[in-house]
mmCIF file of C-alpha atoms and ligand atoms in Angstrom:
data_model
loop_
_atom_site.group_PDB
_atom_site.id
_atom_site.type_symbol
_atom_site.label_atom_id
_atom_site.label_comp_id
_atom_site.label_asym_id
_atom_site.label_seq_id
_atom_site.Cartn_x
_atom_site.Cartn_y
_atom_site.Cartn_z
ATOM 1 C CA MET A 1 37.621 61.725 -111.449
ATOM 2 C CA GLU A 2 34.251 61.836 -113.198
ATOM 3 C CA ILE A 3 32.701 65.270 -113.488
ATOM 4 C CA GLN A 4 28.972 65.059 -114.270
ATOM 5 C CA LYS A 5 27.246 67.794 -116.270
ATOM 6 C CA ASN A 6 23.955 69.544 -115.579
ATOM 7 C CA VAL A 7 22.932 67.696 -112.414
ATOM 8 C CA SER A 8 19.691 68.586 -110.601
ATOM 9 C CA LEU A 9 20.453 69.601 -107.019
ATOM 10 C CA LYS A 10 16.942 68.727 -105.784
ATOM 11 C CA PRO A 11 18.097 65.581 -103.913
ATOM 12 C CA TYR A 12 21.052 67.486 -102.449
ATOM 13 C CA ASN A 13 19.265 70.296 -100.592
ATOM 14 C CA THR A 14 16.684 69.752 -97.854
ATOM 15 C CA PHE A 15 14.507 72.641 -99.117
ATOM 16 C CA GLY A 16 14.069 70.473 -102.231
ATOM 17 C CA ILE A 17 14.777 73.357 -104.624
ATOM 18 C CA ASP A 18 15.098 72.072 -108.172
ATOM 19 C CA LEU A 19 18.060 73.989 -109.607
ATOM 20 C CA PRO A 20 20.966 72.520 -111.559
ATOM 21 C CA ALA A 21 24.713 72.448 -111.074
ATOM 22 C CA GLN A 22 26.550 72.923 -114.360
ATOM 23 C CA GLU A 23 29.291 70.560 -113.151
ATOM 24 C CA PHE A 24 29.134 68.133 -110.224
ATOM 25 C CA LEU A 25 31.788 65.902 -108.679
ATOM 26 C CA GLU A 26 31.264 63.496 -105.805
ATOM 27 C CA ILE A 27 34.252 63.547 -103.441
ATOM 28 C CA GLU A 28 34.822 60.197 -101.730
ATOM 29 C CA SER A 29 38.382 60.638 -100.497
ATOM 30 C CA VAL A 30 40.703 63.349 -99.248
ATOM 31 C CA THR A 31 43.112 62.421 -102.044
ATOM 32 C CA THR A 32 40.502 63.184 -104.733
ATOM 33 C CA LEU A 33 39.819 66.500 -103.063
ATOM 34 C CA GLN A 34 43.527 67.326 -103.096
ATOM 35 C CA GLN A 35 43.754 66.333 -106.773
ATOM 36 C CA VAL A 36 40.901 68.680 -107.700
ATOM 37 C CA LEU A 37 42.551 71.533 -105.875
ATOM 38 C CA GLN A 38 45.835 70.869 -107.698
ATOM 39 C CA LEU A 39 44.256 70.916 -111.176
ATOM 40 C CA ALA A 40 45.914 73.361 -113.511
ATOM 41 C CA ASN A 41 43.203 75.874 -114.516
ATOM 42 C CA ARG A 42 41.259 74.841 -111.448
ATOM 43 C CA PRO A 43 37.659 75.844 -112.011
ATOM 44 C CA GLU A 44 35.766 77.911 -109.483
ATOM 45 C CA PHE A 45 34.138 75.489 -107.087
ATOM 46 C CA PHE A 46 31.363 75.288 -104.513
ATOM 47 C CA VAL A 47 31.572 72.851 -101.589
ATOM 48 C CA LEU A 48 28.259 71.073 -100.989
ATOM 49 C CA SER A 49 27.710 68.934 -97.921
ATOM 50 C CA GLY A 50 24.334 67.774 -96.552
ATOM 51 C CA GLY A 51 22.536 70.773 -98.119
ATOM 52 C CA SER A 52 20.542 71.182 -94.917
ATOM 53 C CA ASN A 53 21.464 74.797 -94.287
ATOM 54 C CA LEU A 54 21.197 76.086 -97.811
ATOM 55 C CA LEU A 55 18.734 78.118 -99.874
ATOM 56 C CA LEU A 56 19.489 77.908 -103.592
ATOM 57 C CA THR A 57 18.166 80.870 -105.563
ATOM 58 C CA ALA A 58 20.034 80.424 -108.872
ATOM 59 C CA PRO A 59 21.701 77.635 -110.882
ATOM 60 C CA LEU A 60 25.262 76.907 -109.740
ATOM 61 C CA LYS A 61 27.838 77.798 -112.391
ATOM 62 C CA ALA A 62 30.786 76.708 -110.252
ATOM 63 C CA LEU A 63 31.960 73.082 -110.072
ATOM 64 C CA VAL A 64 30.009 71.523 -107.204
ATOM 65 C CA LEU A 65 32.170 69.360 -104.938
ATOM 66 C CA TYR A 66 29.758 67.058 -103.127
ATOM 67 C CA MET A 67 31.510 66.007 -99.915
ATOM 68 C CA ASN A 68 30.847 62.322 -99.366
ATOM 69 C CA ILE A 69 33.979 61.016 -97.624
ATOM 70 C CA GLN A 70 32.914 58.154 -95.338
ATOM 71 C CA GLY A 71 34.425 56.549 -92.256
ATOM 72 C CA LYS A 72 34.128 56.738 -88.491
ATOM 73 C CA GLU A 73 36.156 55.169 -85.696
ATOM 74 C CA ILE A 74 37.185 55.410 -82.077
ATOM 75 C CA LEU A 75 40.637 56.996 -82.061
ATOM 76 C CA LYS A 76 41.411 56.795 -78.332
ATOM 77 C CA ASP A 77 39.833 55.337 -75.241
ATOM 78 C CA ASP A 78 41.132 55.994 -71.729
ATOM 79 C CA GLY A 79 38.309 54.201 -69.900
ATOM 80 C CA GLN A 80 36.643 57.489 -68.916
ATOM 81 C CA THR A 81 36.300 59.150 -72.310
ATOM 82 C CA ALA A 82 36.633 58.161 -75.931
ATOM 83 C CA ILE A 83 37.726 60.272 -78.886
ATOM 84 C CA VAL A 84 35.524 59.524 -81.885
ATOM 85 C CA GLN A 85 36.521 60.591 -85.368
ATOM 86 C CA ALA A 86 34.115 60.960 -88.288
ATOM 87 C CA MET A 87 34.964 61.858 -91.859
ATOM 88 C CA ALA A 88 33.218 64.892 -93.352
ATOM 89 C CA GLY A 89 30.689 62.935 -95.451
ATOM 90 C CA GLU A 90 29.293 60.872 -92.571
ATOM 91 C CA ASN A 91 25.639 61.578 -91.766
ATOM 92 C CA TRP A 92 25.477 63.449 -88.439
ATOM 93 C CA HIS A 93 22.450 61.671 -86.945
ATOM 94 C CA GLU A 94 23.952 58.265 -87.794
ATOM 95 C CA LEU A 95 27.110 59.262 -85.908
ATOM 96 C CA VAL A 96 24.972 60.311 -82.924
ATOM 97 C CA MET A 97 23.101 56.980 -82.848
ATOM 98 C CA TRP A 98 26.289 54.947 -83.453
ATOM 99 C CA SER A 99 28.061 56.627 -80.519
ATOM 100 C CA LEU A 100 25.019 56.154 -78.248
ATOM 101 C CA SER A 101 24.705 52.484 -79.216
ATOM 102 C CA MET A 102 28.250 51.971 -77.892
ATOM 103 C CA GLY A 103 27.243 53.560 -74.575
ATOM 104 C CA LEU A 104 29.037 56.851 -75.294
ATOM 105 C CA GLY A 105 27.460 60.063 -74.002
ATOM 106 C CA GLY A 106 27.625 63.641 -75.233
ATOM 107 C CA LEU A 107 25.689 63.771 -78.495
ATOM 108 C CA GLU A 108 22.223 62.854 -77.168
ATOM 109 C CA ASN A 109 20.804 66.413 -77.306
ATOM 110 C CA LEU A 110 22.023 66.787 -80.882
ATOM 111 C CA ALA A 111 20.048 63.811 -82.256
ATOM 112 C CA LEU A 112 18.116 64.165 -85.518
ATOM 113 C CA ILE A 113 19.879 67.316 -86.723
ATOM 114 C CA PRO A 114 20.034 66.950 -90.511
ATOM 115 C CA GLY A 115 23.331 67.276 -92.353
ATOM 116 C CA LYS A 116 26.790 65.788 -92.492
ATOM 117 C CA CYS A 117 29.612 65.810 -89.947
ATOM 118 C CA GLY A 118 31.985 68.058 -91.921
ATOM 119 C CA THR A 119 29.829 71.153 -91.633
ATOM 120 C CA THR A 120 28.948 70.810 -87.948
ATOM 121 C CA PRO A 121 31.895 72.939 -86.706
ATOM 122 C CA ILE A 122 31.258 75.708 -89.239
ATOM 123 C CA GLN A 123 28.100 76.865 -87.553
ATOM 124 C CA ASN A 124 28.664 75.099 -84.224
ATOM 125 C CA ILE A 125 25.374 73.205 -84.421
ATOM 126 C CA GLY A 126 23.287 73.268 -81.274
ATOM 127 C CA ALA A 127 20.001 72.118 -79.799
ATOM 128 C CA TYR A 128 18.320 71.748 -76.405
ATOM 129 C CA GLY A 129 21.074 73.383 -74.379
ATOM 130 C CA VAL A 130 24.086 71.677 -75.994
ATOM 131 C CA GLU A 131 26.369 72.882 -78.775
ATOM 132 C CA LEU A 132 28.999 71.026 -80.781
ATOM 133 C CA LYS A 133 31.695 73.031 -78.937
ATOM 134 C CA ASP A 134 30.778 71.178 -75.713
ATOM 135 C CA VAL A 135 32.143 67.884 -77.115
ATOM 136 C CA PHE A 136 34.484 69.143 -79.832
ATOM 137 C CA TYR A 137 38.063 67.826 -79.656
ATOM 138 C CA ALA A 138 39.593 68.772 -83.026
ATOM 139 C CA CYS A 139 38.974 68.855 -86.753
ATOM 140 C CA GLU A 140 41.089 68.511 -89.856
ATOM 141 C CA ALA A 141 40.674 70.712 -92.881
ATOM 142 C CA LEU A 142 42.296 71.127 -96.253
ATOM 143 C CA GLU A 143 43.789 74.559 -96.723
ATOM 144 C CA ILE A 144 42.638 75.547 -100.204
ATOM 145 C CA ALA A 145 45.584 77.829 -100.963
ATOM 146 C CA THR A 146 48.238 75.182 -100.209
ATOM 147 C CA GLY A 147 46.504 71.767 -100.310
ATOM 148 C CA ARG A 148 47.880 71.102 -96.812
ATOM 149 C CA ILE A 149 45.848 69.302 -94.150
ATOM 150 C CA CYS A 150 45.611 71.526 -91.064
ATOM 151 C CA ARG A 151 44.434 70.567 -87.614
ATOM 152 C CA PHE A 152 42.219 72.881 -85.556
ATOM 153 C CA THR A 153 41.819 72.862 -81.776
ATOM 154 C CA PRO A 154 38.609 74.109 -80.107
ATOM 155 C CA GLU A 155 40.362 77.423 -79.305
ATOM 156 C CA GLU A 156 41.374 77.897 -82.930
ATOM 157 C CA CYS A 157 37.793 77.229 -84.059
ATOM 158 C CA ASN A 158 36.715 80.125 -81.801
ATOM 159 C CA PHE A 159 33.113 78.930 -81.530
ATOM 160 C CA GLY A 160 30.165 81.242 -80.893
ATOM 161 C CA TYR A 161 26.393 80.943 -81.181
ATOM 162 C CA ARG A 162 25.897 79.389 -84.652
ATOM 163 C CA ASP A 163 29.327 80.790 -85.442
ATOM 164 C CA SER A 164 33.022 79.856 -85.718
ATOM 165 C CA PHE A 165 36.382 80.831 -87.237
ATOM 166 C CA PHE A 166 35.236 79.053 -90.429
ATOM 167 C CA LYS A 167 32.409 81.587 -90.890
ATOM 168 C CA ARG A 168 34.616 84.595 -90.178
ATOM 169 C CA GLU A 169 38.427 84.870 -90.681
ATOM 170 C CA GLY A 170 38.652 81.384 -92.215
ATOM 171 C CA LYS A 171 35.686 81.783 -94.568
ATOM 172 C CA GLY A 172 36.310 80.195 -97.966
ATOM 173 C CA ALA A 173 39.867 79.208 -97.055
ATOM 174 C CA TYR A 174 39.376 75.635 -95.769
ATOM 175 C CA ILE A 175 37.396 72.473 -96.474
ATOM 176 C CA ILE A 176 36.794 70.410 -93.343
ATOM 177 C CA THR A 177 37.670 66.761 -93.957
ATOM 178 C CA SER A 178 37.054 65.178 -90.534
ATOM 179 C CA ILE A 179 35.964 65.971 -86.995
ATOM 180 C CA ALA A 180 36.944 64.432 -83.662
ATOM 181 C CA LEU A 181 34.748 64.574 -80.548
ATOM 182 C CA ARG A 182 35.424 63.720 -76.924
ATOM 183 C CA LEU A 183 32.570 61.595 -75.549
ATOM 184 C CA SER A 184 32.003 60.175 -72.082
ATOM 185 C CA LYS A 185 32.131 56.457 -71.243
ATOM 186 C CA THR A 186 31.166 56.868 -67.587
ATOM 187 C CA ASN A 187 29.769 59.697 -65.415
ATOM 188 C CA HIS A 188 27.772 61.117 -68.316
ATOM 189 C CA LYS A 189 26.961 64.797 -67.872
ATOM 190 C CA LEU A 190 23.413 64.995 -69.157
ATOM 191 C CA SER A 191 21.766 68.327 -70.028
ATOM 192 C CA THR A 192 18.101 67.883 -69.321
ATOM 193 C CA SER A 193 17.256 71.359 -68.036
ATOM 194 C CA TYR A 194 15.739 72.498 -71.358
ATOM 195 C CA GLY A 195 12.052 72.520 -70.426
ATOM 196 C CA ALA A 196 10.703 70.204 -73.092
ATOM 197 C CA ILE A 197 13.259 67.473 -72.290
ATOM 198 C CA GLN A 198 12.323 67.366 -68.607
ATOM 199 C CA SER A 199 8.613 67.078 -69.334
ATOM 200 C CA GLU A 200 9.163 64.481 -72.071
ATOM 201 C CA LEU A 201 11.249 62.322 -69.669
ATOM 202 C CA SER A 202 8.665 62.670 -66.867
ATOM 203 C CA GLN A 203 5.872 61.704 -69.259
ATOM 204 C CA ARG A 204 7.853 58.560 -70.021
ATOM 205 C CA GLY A 205 8.283 57.895 -66.294
ATOM 206 C CA ILE A 206 12.106 58.111 -66.536
ATOM 207 C CA GLU A 207 13.838 59.452 -63.431
ATOM 208 C CA SER A 208 17.496 58.531 -64.034
ATOM 209 C CA PRO A 209 17.893 58.799 -67.784
ATOM 210 C CA THR A 210 20.693 57.269 -69.855
ATOM 211 C CA PRO A 211 22.139 59.239 -72.785
ATOM 212 C CA MET A 212 19.961 57.082 -75.077
ATOM 213 C CA ASP A 213 16.824 58.029 -73.075
ATOM 214 C CA VAL A 214 17.665 61.710 -73.563
ATOM 215 C CA ALA A 215 18.217 61.168 -77.299
ATOM 216 C CA GLU A 216 14.841 59.439 -77.580
ATOM 217 C CA ALA A 217 13.173 62.361 -75.783
ATOM 218 C CA VAL A 218 14.921 64.850 -78.096
ATOM 219 C CA ILE A 219 13.873 62.856 -81.153
ATOM 220 C CA ALA A 220 10.243 62.882 -79.978
ATOM 221 C CA ILE A 221 10.331 66.649 -79.324
ATOM 222 C CA ARG A 222 11.918 67.409 -82.691
ATOM 223 C CA GLN A 223 9.442 65.171 -84.512
ATOM 224 C CA SER A 224 6.523 66.937 -82.836
ATOM 225 C CA LYS A 225 7.701 70.467 -83.780
ATOM 226 C CA LEU A 226 10.081 70.331 -86.700
ATOM 227 C CA PRO A 227 9.095 69.082 -90.144
ATOM 228 C CA ASP A 228 10.961 66.076 -91.603
ATOM 229 C CA PRO A 229 12.772 67.410 -94.692
ATOM 230 C CA LYS A 230 12.020 64.136 -96.504
ATOM 231 C CA VAL A 231 8.311 64.941 -96.177
ATOM 232 C CA LEU A 232 8.247 68.758 -96.203
ATOM 233 C CA GLY A 233 11.185 70.738 -97.587
ATOM 234 C CA ASN A 234 12.868 72.945 -94.980
ATOM 235 C CA SER A 235 16.207 74.006 -93.616
ATOM 236 C CA GLY A 236 15.534 74.028 -89.866
ATOM 237 C CA SER A 237 15.645 77.461 -88.258
ATOM 238 C CA PHE A 238 15.814 79.986 -91.078
ATOM 239 C CA PHE A 239 17.030 82.866 -88.883
ATOM 240 C CA LYS A 240 19.297 83.082 -85.848
ATOM 241 C CA ASN A 241 17.748 84.108 -82.555
ATOM 242 C CA PRO A 242 18.691 87.812 -82.316
ATOM 243 C CA VAL A 243 20.899 88.911 -79.434
ATOM 244 C CA ILE A 244 20.224 92.520 -78.387
ATOM 245 C CA SER A 245 21.527 94.714 -75.577
ATOM 246 C CA THR A 246 19.710 94.196 -72.290
ATOM 247 C CA THR A 247 18.929 97.945 -72.247
ATOM 248 C CA GLU A 248 17.173 97.649 -75.605
ATOM 249 C CA TYR A 249 15.417 94.507 -74.385
ATOM 250 C CA THR A 250 14.128 96.227 -71.235
ATOM 251 C CA ALA A 251 12.786 99.152 -73.279
ATOM 252 C CA LEU A 252 11.004 96.742 -75.641
ATOM 253 C CA LYS A 253 9.651 94.726 -72.724
ATOM 254 C CA ASN A 254 7.947 97.890 -71.437
ATOM 255 C CA ARG A 255 6.100 98.142 -74.732
ATOM 256 C CA PHE A 256 5.562 94.386 -75.194
ATOM 257 C CA PRO A 257 5.333 92.878 -71.686
ATOM 258 C CA GLU A 258 5.115 89.283 -72.973
ATOM 259 C CA LEU A 259 8.391 89.496 -74.930
ATOM 260 C CA PRO A 260 10.526 86.489 -73.842
ATOM 261 C CA GLY A 261 14.278 86.968 -73.352
ATOM 262 C CA TYR A 262 17.212 84.837 -72.212
ATOM 263 C CA PRO A 263 20.084 86.735 -70.529
ATOM 264 C CA GLN A 264 23.508 86.208 -72.162
ATOM 265 C CA LYS A 265 26.962 87.386 -71.139
ATOM 266 C CA ASP A 266 28.057 91.037 -71.577
ATOM 267 C CA GLU A 267 24.658 92.601 -70.782
ATOM 268 C CA MET A 268 23.054 91.051 -73.834
ATOM 269 C CA THR A 269 19.700 89.247 -74.151
ATOM 270 C CA LYS A 270 18.667 86.592 -76.676
ATOM 271 C CA VAL A 271 15.138 86.967 -78.006
ATOM 272 C CA PRO A 272 13.394 83.989 -79.651
ATOM 273 C CA ALA A 273 12.935 84.824 -83.330
ATOM 274 C CA GLY A 274 10.083 82.290 -83.471
ATOM 275 C CA TRP A 275 8.095 84.428 -81.011
ATOM 276 C CA LEU A 276 8.668 87.652 -82.993
ATOM 277 C CA ILE A 277 7.657 85.956 -86.258
ATOM 278 C CA GLU A 278 4.580 84.371 -84.708
ATOM 279 C CA LYS A 279 3.454 87.715 -83.200
ATOM 280 C CA CYS A 280 3.870 89.331 -86.625
ATOM 281 C CA GLY A 281 1.214 86.903 -87.841
ATOM 282 C CA PHE A 282 3.369 84.650 -90.031
ATOM 283 C CA LYS A 283 2.997 81.300 -88.231
ATOM 284 C CA GLY A 284 1.287 78.943 -90.684
ATOM 285 C CA TYR A 285 1.337 81.640 -93.419
ATOM 286 C CA ARG A 286 1.508 80.330 -96.978
ATOM 287 C CA LYS A 287 1.929 82.006 -100.337
ATOM 288 C CA GLY A 288 1.990 79.548 -103.231
ATOM 289 C CA ASP A 289 4.252 76.743 -102.076
ATOM 290 C CA ALA A 290 6.426 78.917 -99.813
ATOM 291 C CA GLY A 291 5.338 79.002 -96.197
ATOM 292 C CA VAL A 292 6.066 79.304 -92.499
ATOM 293 C CA HIS A 293 5.704 76.064 -90.557
ATOM 294 C CA VAL A 294 2.429 75.735 -88.620
ATOM 295 C CA LYS A 295 4.162 74.429 -85.489
ATOM 296 C CA GLN A 296 7.419 76.459 -85.460
ATOM 297 C CA ALA A 297 7.486 79.978 -86.871
ATOM 298 C CA LEU A 298 11.282 80.003 -87.241
ATOM 299 C CA VAL A 299 11.123 77.304 -89.912
ATOM 300 C CA LEU A 300 10.315 78.199 -93.529
ATOM 301 C CA VAL A 301 8.907 75.364 -95.615
ATOM 302 C CA ASN A 302 8.570 74.392 -99.254
ATOM 303 C CA TYR A 303 5.195 72.712 -99.821
ATOM 304 C CA GLY A 304 6.395 71.368 -103.169
ATOM 305 C CA THR A 305 7.435 73.633 -105.981
ATOM 306 C CA ALA A 306 8.425 76.895 -104.286
ATOM 307 C CA SER A 307 11.467 78.500 -105.894
ATOM 308 C CA GLY A 308 14.421 79.708 -103.874
ATOM 309 C CA GLN A 309 13.488 83.236 -104.934
ATOM 310 C CA GLU A 310 9.948 82.856 -103.526
ATOM 311 C CA LEU A 311 11.312 81.572 -100.211
ATOM 312 C CA LEU A 312 13.792 84.442 -100.141
ATOM 313 C CA GLU A 313 10.995 86.977 -100.753
ATOM 314 C CA LEU A 314 9.008 85.439 -97.889
ATOM 315 C CA ALA A 315 12.081 85.666 -95.636
ATOM 316 C CA GLN A 316 12.522 89.324 -96.595
ATOM 317 C CA SER A 317 8.893 90.185 -95.842
ATOM 318 C CA ILE A 318 9.303 88.552 -92.407
ATOM 319 C CA GLN A 319 12.465 90.605 -91.787
ATOM 320 C CA ASP A 320 10.650 93.832 -92.824
ATOM 321 C CA LYS A 321 7.651 93.207 -90.561
ATOM 322 C CA VAL A 322 9.809 92.271 -87.541
ATOM 323 C CA ARG A 323 12.024 95.341 -88.113
ATOM 324 C CA ASN A 324 9.026 97.681 -88.427
ATOM 325 C CA THR A 325 7.248 96.225 -85.382
ATOM 326 C CA TYR A 326 10.105 95.578 -82.952
ATOM 327 C CA GLY A 327 13.114 97.408 -84.435
ATOM 328 C CA ILE A 328 14.982 94.073 -84.412
ATOM 329 C CA GLU A 329 17.011 92.843 -87.380
ATOM 330 C CA LEU A 330 16.681 89.107 -88.108
ATOM 331 C CA THR A 331 19.799 87.543 -89.631
ATOM 332 C CA PRO A 332 19.405 84.408 -91.763
ATOM 333 C CA GLU A 333 21.027 81.298 -90.367
ATOM 334 C CA VAL A 334 20.917 79.468 -93.689
ATOM 335 C CA ASN A 335 23.374 80.167 -96.496
ATOM 336 C CA ILE A 336 21.638 81.911 -99.377
ATOM 337 C CA ILE A 337 23.286 81.171 -102.722
HETATM 338 N N1 EPU B 401 8.499 80.494 -80.099
HETATM 339 C C1 EPU B 401 7.248 81.023 -80.353
HETATM 340 N N2 EPU B 401 6.589 80.635 -81.485
HETATM 341 C C2 EPU B 401 7.119 79.739 -82.360
HETATM 342 C C3 EPU B 401 8.380 79.194 -82.094
HETATM 343 C C4 EPU B 401 9.054 79.586 -80.963
HETATM 344 O O1 EPU B 401 6.733 81.834 -79.598
HETATM 345 O O2 EPU B 401 6.441 79.451 -83.359
HETATM 346 C C5 EPU B 401 9.222 80.925 -78.872
HETATM 347 C C6 EPU B 401 8.732 80.312 -77.578
HETATM 348 O O3 EPU B 401 8.850 81.332 -76.617
HETATM 349 C C7 EPU B 401 9.742 79.227 -77.296
HETATM 350 C C8 EPU B 401 11.017 79.834 -77.845
HETATM 351 O O4 EPU B 401 10.581 80.578 -78.983
HETATM 352 O O5 EPU B 401 9.855 78.980 -75.931
HETATM 353 C C9 EPU B 401 12.078 78.839 -78.235
HETATM 354 O O6 EPU B 401 11.550 77.937 -79.210
HETATM 355 P P1 EPU B 401 12.249 76.518 -79.485
HETATM 356 O O7 EPU B 401 12.521 75.811 -78.220
HETATM 357 O O8 EPU B 401 11.422 75.807 -80.517
HETATM 358 O O9 EPU B 401 13.670 76.894 -80.058
HETATM 359 P P2 EPU B 401 14.152 78.013 -81.095
HETATM 360 O O10 EPU B 401 14.860 79.084 -80.338
HETATM 361 O O11 EPU B 401 13.064 78.420 -82.010
HETATM 362 C C10 EPU B 401 16.532 76.934 -81.324
HETATM 363 C C11 EPU B 401 17.442 76.505 -82.412
HETATM 364 C C12 EPU B 401 16.993 75.183 -83.014
HETATM 365 C C13 EPU B 401 17.007 74.148 -81.900
HETATM 366 C C14 EPU B 401 16.068 74.621 -80.784
HETATM 367 C C15 EPU B 401 16.110 73.726 -79.576
HETATM 368 C C16 EPU B 401 18.347 78.563 -83.388
HETATM 369 C C17 EPU B 401 18.343 79.482 -84.550
HETATM 370 N N3 EPU B 401 17.501 77.530 -83.446
HETATM 371 O O12 EPU B 401 15.258 77.179 -81.904
HETATM 372 O O13 EPU B 401 17.933 74.803 -84.002
HETATM 373 O O14 EPU B 401 16.582 72.879 -82.372
HETATM 374 O O15 EPU B 401 16.477 75.930 -80.322
HETATM 375 O O16 EPU B 401 17.319 73.899 -78.916
HETATM 376 O O17 EPU B 401 19.106 78.770 -82.442
HETATM 377 C C18 EPU B 401 18.409 74.943 -86.346
HETATM 378 O O18 EPU B 401 19.401 75.615 -86.034
HETATM 379 O O19 EPU B 401 18.132 74.677 -87.545
HETATM 380 C C19 EPU B 401 17.506 74.491 -85.291
HETATM 381 C C20 EPU B 401 16.371 73.823 -85.553
#
């Protein structure tokens, strides 16, 4: 177990914030993770995964456990569906492409999402009409208090929009070590109703798409709207899309007739945060190296040397303006540390 001292976290967060970790340990096996947790005088620790949903605003004093446990395999195959397992440190997009290359369906809409497999259940990643919960079979996690490996069913994960048990009751109590997904081998159920996917497929002249065709369309859409973190630091959507009561939505719609809204269950309506931010004049805004993406107002970007504090101040000024204009509170989707 080799603990490194004073390690720059710049390569480990997609915003590219250059802050150090006082102590840093790469975790390559579940056994090492268990050993760390059993250490007498166990130091305070911080679990770091793909760093793609993280805004660092201060150096990390806790021991950083960088989750890099590798391995993926097909656990079961009944001819109709296959259960695929991936260890926490596997790159998510590589898992998506690997499953598609074997003819498995289910992950096509979730192509090109940055990050590692272990964190996908925490916020129930989602894109283009599909969420992780739609294919989720189970996950395993280390219970920090006992060192035991626990298994979680979809019900126990209690998924919501960018939300799960691991963000609420289970927060800070578990470290996810692997995930298992149920994917289709035949009769793929494709979700192509999200507007941009349909038009992308038609443009390509594809009428009966395969899961791989859908993934390629999704990749093209993402590349046209969302910045590549390797080129321009960012953390995807910075805020969640706010969900307000339909009564409140209707009242707002009277004042702002163009306000888009997507009906949800329980008389609630989801409003696109990107629209609110754009209408508040922030799309393409830049102060120093902290900015709002020119093509997607929900994405904050680091043009080079922005500090986490500068990005946080920008996020706060966006929240203030949206609150003052629309009376809507934007909640960050990224973890601010
Ligand atoms: N919009 C604007 N201006 C903008 C951006 C968006 O007016 O600059 C409005 C438009 O009305 C547009 C609507 O917002 O129709 C929705 O935009 P988009 O399809 O780009 O999706 P989003 O709601 O902004 C969500 C997810 C993304 C996911 C896309 C596609 C959240 C917080 N974000 O974004 O997820 O890729 O849908 O499904 O739910 C992420 O979580 O990091 C992420 C990128």
